[in-house]
């Protein structure tokens, strides 16, 4: 829903009726992840995407029918990579799409959910997408970290779903769960799609240089909340970094320790050290590489030449950072794309971050075999 939230906010504010199509499960080479959404207004405006273009026409038609009759639809597209062209999902794989009509009466909590997502407050929605009683389709439970809203009509089922949804919310995961009549975890039965909306993951860039401006723009483009930090106020200005969400004037290691202490660094955080100056980068890397548990970043990279890299490693070892921790450092930062400009370098850095997240090889797809998209092991 995040990708269509601006349109939903406008339509909801004006009390409009619309259809919301959501990818609830995927397999093999499916192009969009669970949670991807497409919305269709009553006049016929469409926003968002559930497949990157493969089956949007079919989903649009279903959405118009759902607006008309109000009957939710769970539709599967694609069967295998071999025969995907025949069924419309040209990229292969399968996707299950749930299409429902949304009105202010049927989804009164939507405005609150939209506001929470826009503010970065964690919230999850648990929607019944398959049930032997048609009237249960589309019923939902809203789950916040400390309370719930709505009901599926059974306290035990509500409790089980809320418990599982909070676990998914903590990890930022969206998926279909299956329950028995009283909340039993089962292989078959009531299917509930839990969609988690966490705050954007953080990208913290240390070093207010021209490369940082390009990395900030690229990071924002792929969905990060971007912070640029530098100890030099003449360089760390919002005018120089319009692509960043915030610009901080502070010594890098002081700021990072402060953020860790306040619980603002987690397993989704990426850290890019672009200063290539030992008085800045070694102290901040000492802290970053030693982080463990819930505060351990998903990616730590540092810019510099091979010579700078070797000098940095020696300084980190002298500071007491152990080899196991140093092995987590991506340095020199980025994939070898041969780029030279700040923008090209930013692409290589973000590409490495994406590859790390999804365990991609970084190789040309034409030189690989198997599914184009796959879940990490």
Short mmCIF file of C-alpha atoms in Angstrom, two decimals:
data_model
loop_
_atom_site.label_atom_id
_atom_site.label_comp_id
_atom_site.label_asym_id
_atom_site.label_seq_id
_atom_site.Cartn_x
_atom_site.Cartn_y
_atom_site.Cartn_z
CA UNK A 1 0.00 0.00 0.00
CA UNK A 2 2.93 2.34 0.61
CA UNK A 3 3.44 2.77 -3.16
CA UNK A 4 -0.11 4.09 -3.67
CA UNK A 5 -0.53 5.90 -0.38
CA UNK A 6 -0.73 9.43 -1.80
CA UNK A 7 -3.68 8.53 -4.00
CA UNK A 8 -5.35 6.59 -1.17
CA UNK A 9 -4.94 9.56 1.16
CA UNK A 10 -6.63 11.86 -1.36
CA UNK A 11 -9.46 9.46 -2.21
CA UNK A 12 -10.10 8.64 1.46
CA UNK A 13 -10.17 12.31 2.42
CA UNK A 14 -12.89 12.89 -0.18
CA UNK A 15 -14.82 9.78 0.83
CA UNK A 16 -14.41 8.12 -2.56
CA UNK A 17 -15.03 4.45 -3.27
CA UNK A 18 -12.18 2.57 -4.92
CA UNK A 19 -10.69 -0.90 -5.42
CA UNK A 20 -7.45 -1.94 -3.76
CA UNK A 21 -5.50 -4.83 -5.31
CA UNK A 22 -2.70 -6.23 -3.15
CA UNK A 23 -0.10 -8.91 -3.88
CA UNK A 24 -0.49 -11.32 -0.96
CA UNK A 25 1.90 -14.10 -1.98
CA UNK A 26 4.51 -14.81 -4.63
CA UNK A 27 6.71 -17.63 -5.86
CA UNK A 28 9.68 -18.10 -8.16
CA UNK A 29 10.24 -15.21 -10.60
CA UNK A 30 7.34 -13.01 -9.48
CA UNK A 31 8.28 -9.39 -10.22
CA UNK A 32 6.77 -7.59 -7.21
CA UNK A 33 6.90 -8.58 -3.52
CA UNK A 34 4.01 -9.30 -1.19
CA UNK A 35 2.40 -6.00 -0.22
CA UNK A 36 2.80 -4.35 -3.63
CA UNK A 37 -0.47 -2.66 -4.51
CA UNK A 38 -2.54 -1.15 -7.29
CA UNK A 39 -5.57 1.05 -6.66
CA UNK A 40 -8.37 1.88 -9.08
CA UNK A 41 -10.80 4.74 -8.49
CA UNK A 42 -14.48 4.64 -9.40
CA UNK A 43 -13.89 6.96 -12.41
CA UNK A 44 -11.20 4.54 -13.60
CA UNK A 45 -7.89 6.13 -12.56
CA UNK A 46 -5.23 3.51 -11.77
CA UNK A 47 -2.11 3.98 -9.62
CA UNK A 48 0.55 1.53 -8.52
CA UNK A 49 1.50 -1.88 -9.84
CA UNK A 50 1.18 -5.52 -8.82
CA UNK A 51 3.37 -7.07 -11.52
CA UNK A 52 5.43 -4.41 -13.24
CA UNK A 53 3.02 -4.45 -16.18
CA UNK A 54 2.45 -8.16 -16.87
CA UNK A 55 -1.11 -8.53 -15.59
CA UNK A 56 -2.15 -4.98 -14.76
CA UNK A 57 -4.85 -5.05 -17.44
CA UNK A 58 -6.48 -8.14 -15.97
CA UNK A 59 -6.26 -6.76 -12.42
CA UNK A 60 -7.74 -3.46 -13.61
CA UNK A 61 -10.74 -5.33 -15.07
CA UNK A 62 -11.24 -7.29 -11.84
CA UNK A 63 -10.99 -4.06 -9.85
CA UNK A 64 -13.76 -2.43 -11.87
CA UNK A 65 -15.98 -5.48 -11.31
CA UNK A 66 -15.23 -5.42 -7.57
CA UNK A 67 -16.13 -1.73 -7.39
CA UNK A 68 -19.42 -2.56 -9.07
CA UNK A 69 -20.51 -5.63 -7.08
CA UNK A 70 -18.46 -5.31 -3.88
CA UNK A 71 -17.42 -8.99 -3.91
CA UNK A 72 -13.70 -9.44 -3.02
CA UNK A 73 -11.61 -11.60 -5.35
CA UNK A 74 -8.44 -13.61 -4.71
CA UNK A 75 -6.90 -14.25 -8.12
CA UNK A 76 -3.78 -16.22 -9.00
CA UNK A 77 -1.68 -15.28 -12.03
CA UNK A 78 1.00 -17.52 -13.56
CA UNK A 79 1.89 -21.13 -12.98
CA UNK A 80 5.53 -21.69 -13.95
CA UNK A 81 8.40 -20.02 -15.74
CA UNK A 82 7.78 -22.35 -18.72
CA UNK A 83 4.15 -21.48 -19.42
CA UNK A 84 3.91 -17.99 -17.91
CA UNK A 85 3.40 -16.31 -21.28
CA UNK A 86 0.26 -18.37 -21.85
CA UNK A 87 -1.37 -17.18 -18.63
CA UNK A 88 -0.20 -13.57 -18.74
CA UNK A 89 2.63 -13.38 -16.19
CA UNK A 90 5.40 -13.02 -18.76
CA UNK A 91 8.19 -12.87 -16.18
CA UNK A 92 7.34 -16.30 -14.75
CA UNK A 93 6.47 -17.35 -11.23
CA UNK A 94 3.07 -16.87 -9.62
CA UNK A 95 1.38 -14.09 -7.72
CA UNK A 96 -1.82 -14.14 -5.70
CA UNK A 97 -3.66 -10.81 -5.81
CA UNK A 98 -6.49 -9.89 -3.45
CA UNK A 99 -8.86 -7.25 -4.81
CA UNK A 100 -11.38 -5.56 -2.52
CA UNK A 101 -13.74 -2.60 -2.65
CA UNK A 102 -12.88 0.12 -0.14
CA UNK A 103 -15.40 2.60 1.22
CA UNK A 104 -15.35 4.75 4.34
CA UNK A 105 -17.89 2.34 5.85
CA UNK A 106 -16.01 -0.85 4.99
CA UNK A 107 -12.57 0.40 6.03
CA UNK A 108 -13.03 3.16 8.62
CA UNK A 109 -9.51 2.66 10.01
CA UNK A 110 -7.81 3.41 6.68
CA UNK A 111 -7.30 7.13 7.33
CA UNK A 112 -5.54 6.35 10.62
CA UNK A 113 -3.38 3.70 8.95
CA UNK A 114 -2.41 6.11 6.17
CA UNK A 115 -1.42 8.72 8.74
CA UNK A 116 0.66 6.18 10.67
CA UNK A 117 2.47 5.06 7.52
CA UNK A 118 3.17 8.63 6.50
CA UNK A 119 4.51 9.46 9.97
CA UNK A 120 6.62 6.31 10.14
CA UNK A 121 4.62 4.74 12.97
CA UNK A 122 4.65 0.92 12.88
CA UNK A 123 1.30 -0.68 12.06
CA UNK A 124 0.14 -3.94 10.47
CA UNK A 125 -3.13 -4.93 8.79
CA UNK A 126 -4.39 -8.53 8.90
CA UNK A 127 -6.97 -9.14 6.17
CA UNK A 128 -8.96 -12.32 5.53
CA UNK A 129 -8.26 -13.24 1.89
CA UNK A 130 -9.64 -16.80 1.83
CA UNK A 131 -12.47 -18.29 3.91
CA UNK A 132 -15.24 -20.84 3.47
CA UNK A 133 -17.75 -18.15 4.46
CA UNK A 134 -17.78 -15.45 1.73
CA UNK A 135 -18.97 -12.77 4.16
CA UNK A 136 -15.66 -13.09 6.04
CA UNK A 137 -13.58 -12.04 3.03
CA UNK A 138 -12.03 -8.62 3.54
CA UNK A 139 -12.60 -8.52 7.28
CA UNK A 140 -9.51 -7.26 9.05
CA UNK A 141 -7.69 -6.69 12.27
CA UNK A 142 -5.44 -3.64 12.69
CA UNK A 143 -2.37 -4.31 14.82
CA UNK A 144 -0.17 -1.71 16.48
CA UNK A 145 2.71 -2.59 18.82
CA UNK A 146 0.59 -1.96 21.92
CA UNK A 147 -3.04 -2.38 20.85
CA UNK A 148 -5.40 -3.63 18.13
CA UNK A 149 -8.43 -2.38 16.24
CA UNK A 150 -11.29 -4.25 14.60
CA UNK A 151 -12.18 -7.91 15.03
CA UNK A 152 -12.72 -11.07 13.01
CA UNK A 153 -15.51 -12.08 15.37
CA UNK A 154 -13.55 -14.58 17.46
CA UNK A 155 -11.42 -13.48 20.42
CA UNK A 156 -9.08 -16.46 20.21
CA UNK A 157 -8.54 -15.94 16.49
CA UNK A 158 -7.98 -12.22 17.03
CA UNK A 159 -5.42 -12.94 19.74
CA UNK A 160 -3.50 -15.46 17.60
CA UNK A 161 -3.41 -13.14 14.60
CA UNK A 162 -2.37 -10.13 16.68
CA UNK A 163 0.46 -12.12 18.26
CA UNK A 164 1.76 -13.32 14.89
CA UNK A 165 1.28 -9.92 13.25
CA UNK A 166 3.40 -8.20 15.91
CA UNK A 167 6.18 -10.67 15.19
CA UNK A 168 5.98 -9.90 11.48
CA UNK A 169 5.76 -6.18 12.20
CA UNK A 170 8.96 -6.31 14.24
CA UNK A 171 10.82 -7.79 11.28
CA UNK A 172 9.03 -5.71 8.63
CA UNK A 173 7.72 -8.85 6.92
CA UNK A 174 4.42 -9.31 5.06
CA UNK A 175 2.97 -12.76 4.39
CA UNK A 176 -0.11 -15.00 4.36
CA UNK A 177 -0.82 -16.97 7.55
CA UNK A 178 -3.34 -19.80 7.89
CA UNK A 179 -5.56 -20.47 10.92
CA UNK A 180 -8.23 -22.79 12.18
CA UNK A 181 -11.59 -21.48 13.49
CA UNK A 182 -10.18 -20.58 16.92
CA UNK A 183 -6.74 -19.36 15.93
CA UNK A 184 -5.01 -22.71 15.54
CA UNK A 185 -1.89 -22.42 13.35
CA UNK A 186 -2.67 -24.76 10.46
CA UNK A 187 -1.67 -25.64 6.92
CA UNK A 188 -5.22 -25.14 5.63
CA UNK A 189 -8.15 -23.03 6.75
CA UNK A 190 -8.65 -19.28 7.02
CA UNK A 191 -5.97 -17.39 5.09
CA UNK A 192 -5.02 -14.01 6.51
CA UNK A 193 -2.64 -11.62 4.79
CA UNK A 194 -0.54 -9.61 7.23
CA UNK A 195 0.91 -6.46 5.70
CA UNK A 196 3.55 -4.75 7.83
CA UNK A 197 4.32 -1.05 7.65
CA UNK A 198 7.52 -0.19 9.44
CA UNK A 199 9.31 3.16 9.25
CA UNK A 200 11.64 3.38 6.27
CA UNK A 201 15.01 1.71 6.86
CA UNK A 202 17.81 4.15 7.58
CA UNK A 203 20.82 5.02 5.47
CA UNK A 204 23.39 6.97 7.47
CA UNK A 205 26.06 8.62 5.33
CA UNK A 206 29.17 9.96 7.05
CA UNK A 207 31.08 12.58 5.08
CA UNK A 208 29.54 15.67 3.47
CA UNK A 209 31.25 15.31 0.09
CA UNK A 210 29.90 15.44 -3.45
CA UNK A 211 29.73 11.64 -3.59
CA UNK A 212 27.51 11.72 -0.48
CA UNK A 213 25.00 13.96 -2.26
CA UNK A 214 24.66 11.41 -5.06
CA UNK A 215 24.43 8.48 -2.61
CA UNK A 216 21.74 10.35 -0.66
CA UNK A 217 19.63 10.75 -3.81
CA UNK A 218 20.09 7.12 -4.79
CA UNK A 219 19.35 5.90 -1.27
CA UNK A 220 16.17 7.94 -1.10
CA UNK A 221 15.09 6.60 -4.49
CA UNK A 222 15.22 2.98 -3.27
CA UNK A 223 13.31 3.72 -0.08
CA UNK A 224 15.76 4.73 2.65
CA UNK A 225 15.37 7.50 5.19
CA UNK A 226 18.69 9.22 4.53
CA UNK A 227 20.83 11.03 7.08
CA UNK A 228 24.07 12.83 6.18
CA UNK A 229 26.46 13.55 9.05
CA UNK A 230 29.70 15.55 9.09
CA UNK A 231 31.58 17.49 11.75
CA UNK A 232 32.16 20.46 9.42
CA UNK A 233 29.19 22.87 9.43
CA UNK A 234 30.37 24.65 6.29
CA UNK A 235 29.86 21.43 4.32
CA UNK A 236 26.99 19.77 6.23
CA UNK A 237 24.10 21.92 5.01
CA UNK A 238 20.64 21.09 3.71
CA UNK A 239 21.32 23.19 0.61
CA UNK A 240 24.13 20.84 -0.40
CA UNK A 241 22.09 17.70 0.30
CA UNK A 242 18.52 18.18 -0.96
CA UNK A 243 18.17 14.41 -1.36
CA UNK A 244 18.70 13.76 2.35
CA UNK A 245 15.91 13.65 4.93
CA UNK A 246 18.18 15.23 7.53
CA UNK A 247 21.68 16.71 7.72
CA UNK A 248 23.52 16.52 11.04
CA UNK A 249 26.54 18.51 12.18
CA UNK A 250 28.43 16.24 14.57
CA UNK A 251 31.53 14.12 14.82
CA UNK A 252 30.53 10.85 13.13
CA UNK A 253 31.42 8.55 16.03
CA UNK A 254 29.62 10.79 18.53
CA UNK A 255 26.45 10.84 16.42
CA UNK A 256 26.48 7.09 15.75
CA UNK A 257 26.92 6.25 19.42
CA UNK A 258 24.07 8.60 20.27
CA UNK A 259 21.78 6.94 17.73
CA UNK A 260 22.71 3.46 18.97
CA UNK A 261 22.04 4.45 22.57
CA UNK A 262 18.62 5.78 21.59
CA UNK A 263 17.76 2.56 19.72
CA UNK A 264 17.72 4.25 16.30
CA UNK A 265 20.12 1.81 14.63
CA UNK A 266 18.75 -1.63 13.79
CA UNK A 267 19.17 -4.63 11.50
CA UNK A 268 17.75 -2.70 8.53
CA UNK A 269 20.16 0.24 8.88
CA UNK A 270 22.92 0.74 6.31
CA UNK A 271 26.01 2.80 7.07
CA UNK A 272 28.15 4.42 4.37
CA UNK A 273 31.43 6.00 5.51
CA UNK A 274 32.59 8.28 2.71
CA UNK A 275 35.02 10.53 4.58
CA UNK A 276 38.18 8.51 3.69
CA UNK A 277 39.91 10.47 6.45
CA UNK A 278 41.18 8.30 9.34
CA UNK A 279 40.34 10.85 12.02
CA UNK A 280 36.69 10.57 11.00
CA UNK A 281 36.22 7.09 9.58
CA UNK A 282 38.23 4.91 11.99
CA UNK A 283 36.38 6.00 15.18
CA UNK A 284 32.94 5.61 13.57
CA UNK A 285 33.84 2.24 12.05
CA UNK A 286 35.10 1.04 15.44
CA UNK A 287 31.60 1.57 16.80
CA UNK A 288 29.71 0.29 13.75
CA UNK A 289 31.70 -2.94 13.34
CA UNK A 290 31.36 -3.85 17.01
CA UNK A 291 27.57 -3.58 17.07
CA UNK A 292 25.73 -6.83 17.77
CA UNK A 293 22.19 -8.14 18.09
CA UNK A 294 19.31 -5.79 17.35
CA UNK A 295 21.68 -2.86 16.76
CA UNK A 296 23.81 -4.58 14.15
CA UNK A 297 23.47 -2.78 10.78
CA UNK A 298 22.66 -4.80 7.68
CA UNK A 299 25.48 -3.15 5.72
CA UNK A 300 28.63 -1.19 6.57
CA UNK A 301 30.69 0.24 3.72
CA UNK A 302 33.65 2.60 3.55
CA UNK A 303 35.02 4.56 0.60
CA UNK A 304 38.68 4.76 -0.32
CA UNK A 305 41.45 3.51 -2.54
CA UNK A 306 43.18 0.16 -2.03
CA UNK A 307 45.95 1.99 -0.17
CA UNK A 308 43.42 3.79 2.03
CA UNK A 309 41.67 0.50 2.66
CA UNK A 310 44.87 -1.23 3.81
CA UNK A 311 45.76 1.66 6.09
CA UNK A 312 42.23 1.66 7.52
CA UNK A 313 42.36 -2.07 8.25
CA UNK A 314 45.64 -1.69 10.11
CA UNK A 315 44.25 1.17 12.17
CA UNK A 316 41.12 -0.82 13.04
CA UNK A 317 43.20 -3.82 14.11
CA UNK A 318 45.38 -1.57 16.25
CA UNK A 319 42.19 -0.19 17.83
CA UNK A 320 41.18 -3.71 18.87
CA UNK A 321 38.55 -4.49 16.22
CA UNK A 322 38.81 -8.23 15.61
CA UNK A 323 39.03 -9.88 12.21
CA UNK A 324 35.54 -11.39 12.42
CA UNK A 325 34.11 -7.90 12.83
CA UNK A 326 36.31 -6.41 10.11
CA UNK A 327 35.05 -9.10 7.73
CA UNK A 328 31.65 -7.35 7.82
CA UNK A 329 33.14 -4.23 6.25
CA UNK A 330 32.49 -3.59 2.54
CA UNK A 331 35.63 -1.71 1.56
CA UNK A 332 36.38 -0.35 -0.94
CA UNK A 333 32.66 0.35 -1.03
CA UNK A 334 30.40 -0.64 -3.93
CA UNK A 335 30.34 -3.08 -6.84
CA UNK A 336 32.90 -2.93 -9.62
CA UNK A 337 30.87 -1.17 -12.31
CA UNK A 338 33.79 0.88 -13.60
CA UNK A 339 32.03 4.16 -12.77
CA UNK A 340 33.86 7.43 -12.19
CA UNK A 341 31.35 10.18 -11.43
CA UNK A 342 29.60 10.66 -8.06
CA UNK A 343 26.35 9.48 -9.63
CA UNK A 344 27.93 6.35 -11.11
CA UNK A 345 29.63 5.63 -7.80
CA UNK A 346 26.31 6.04 -5.99
CA UNK A 347 24.74 3.46 -8.29
CA UNK A 348 27.54 0.99 -7.50
CA UNK A 349 27.11 1.55 -3.75
CA UNK A 350 23.34 1.13 -3.77
CA UNK A 351 23.70 -1.89 -6.06
CA UNK A 352 25.96 -3.55 -3.49
CA UNK A 353 23.48 -2.76 -0.71
CA UNK A 354 20.65 -4.32 -2.74
CA UNK A 355 22.77 -7.38 -3.54
CA UNK A 356 23.59 -7.79 0.15
CA UNK A 357 19.92 -7.51 1.12
CA UNK A 358 18.69 -10.08 -1.37
CA UNK A 359 21.86 -12.20 -1.56
CA UNK A 360 22.31 -11.35 -5.22
CA UNK A 361 25.48 -12.36 -7.02
CA UNK A 362 26.13 -9.03 -8.71
CA UNK A 363 26.73 -10.91 -11.98
CA UNK A 364 25.03 -10.07 -15.28
CA UNK A 365 21.71 -11.92 -15.46
CA UNK A 366 22.60 -13.22 -18.92
CA UNK A 367 25.50 -15.13 -17.30
CA UNK A 368 23.27 -16.80 -14.71
CA UNK A 369 20.52 -19.42 -14.80
CA UNK A 370 17.35 -20.05 -12.84
CA UNK A 371 14.76 -17.60 -11.56
CA UNK A 372 15.45 -13.90 -12.00
CA UNK A 373 13.85 -13.09 -8.64
CA UNK A 374 14.28 -15.39 -5.68
CA UNK A 375 13.95 -15.11 -1.93
CA UNK A 376 17.19 -15.19 0.07
CA UNK A 377 17.95 -18.46 1.80
#
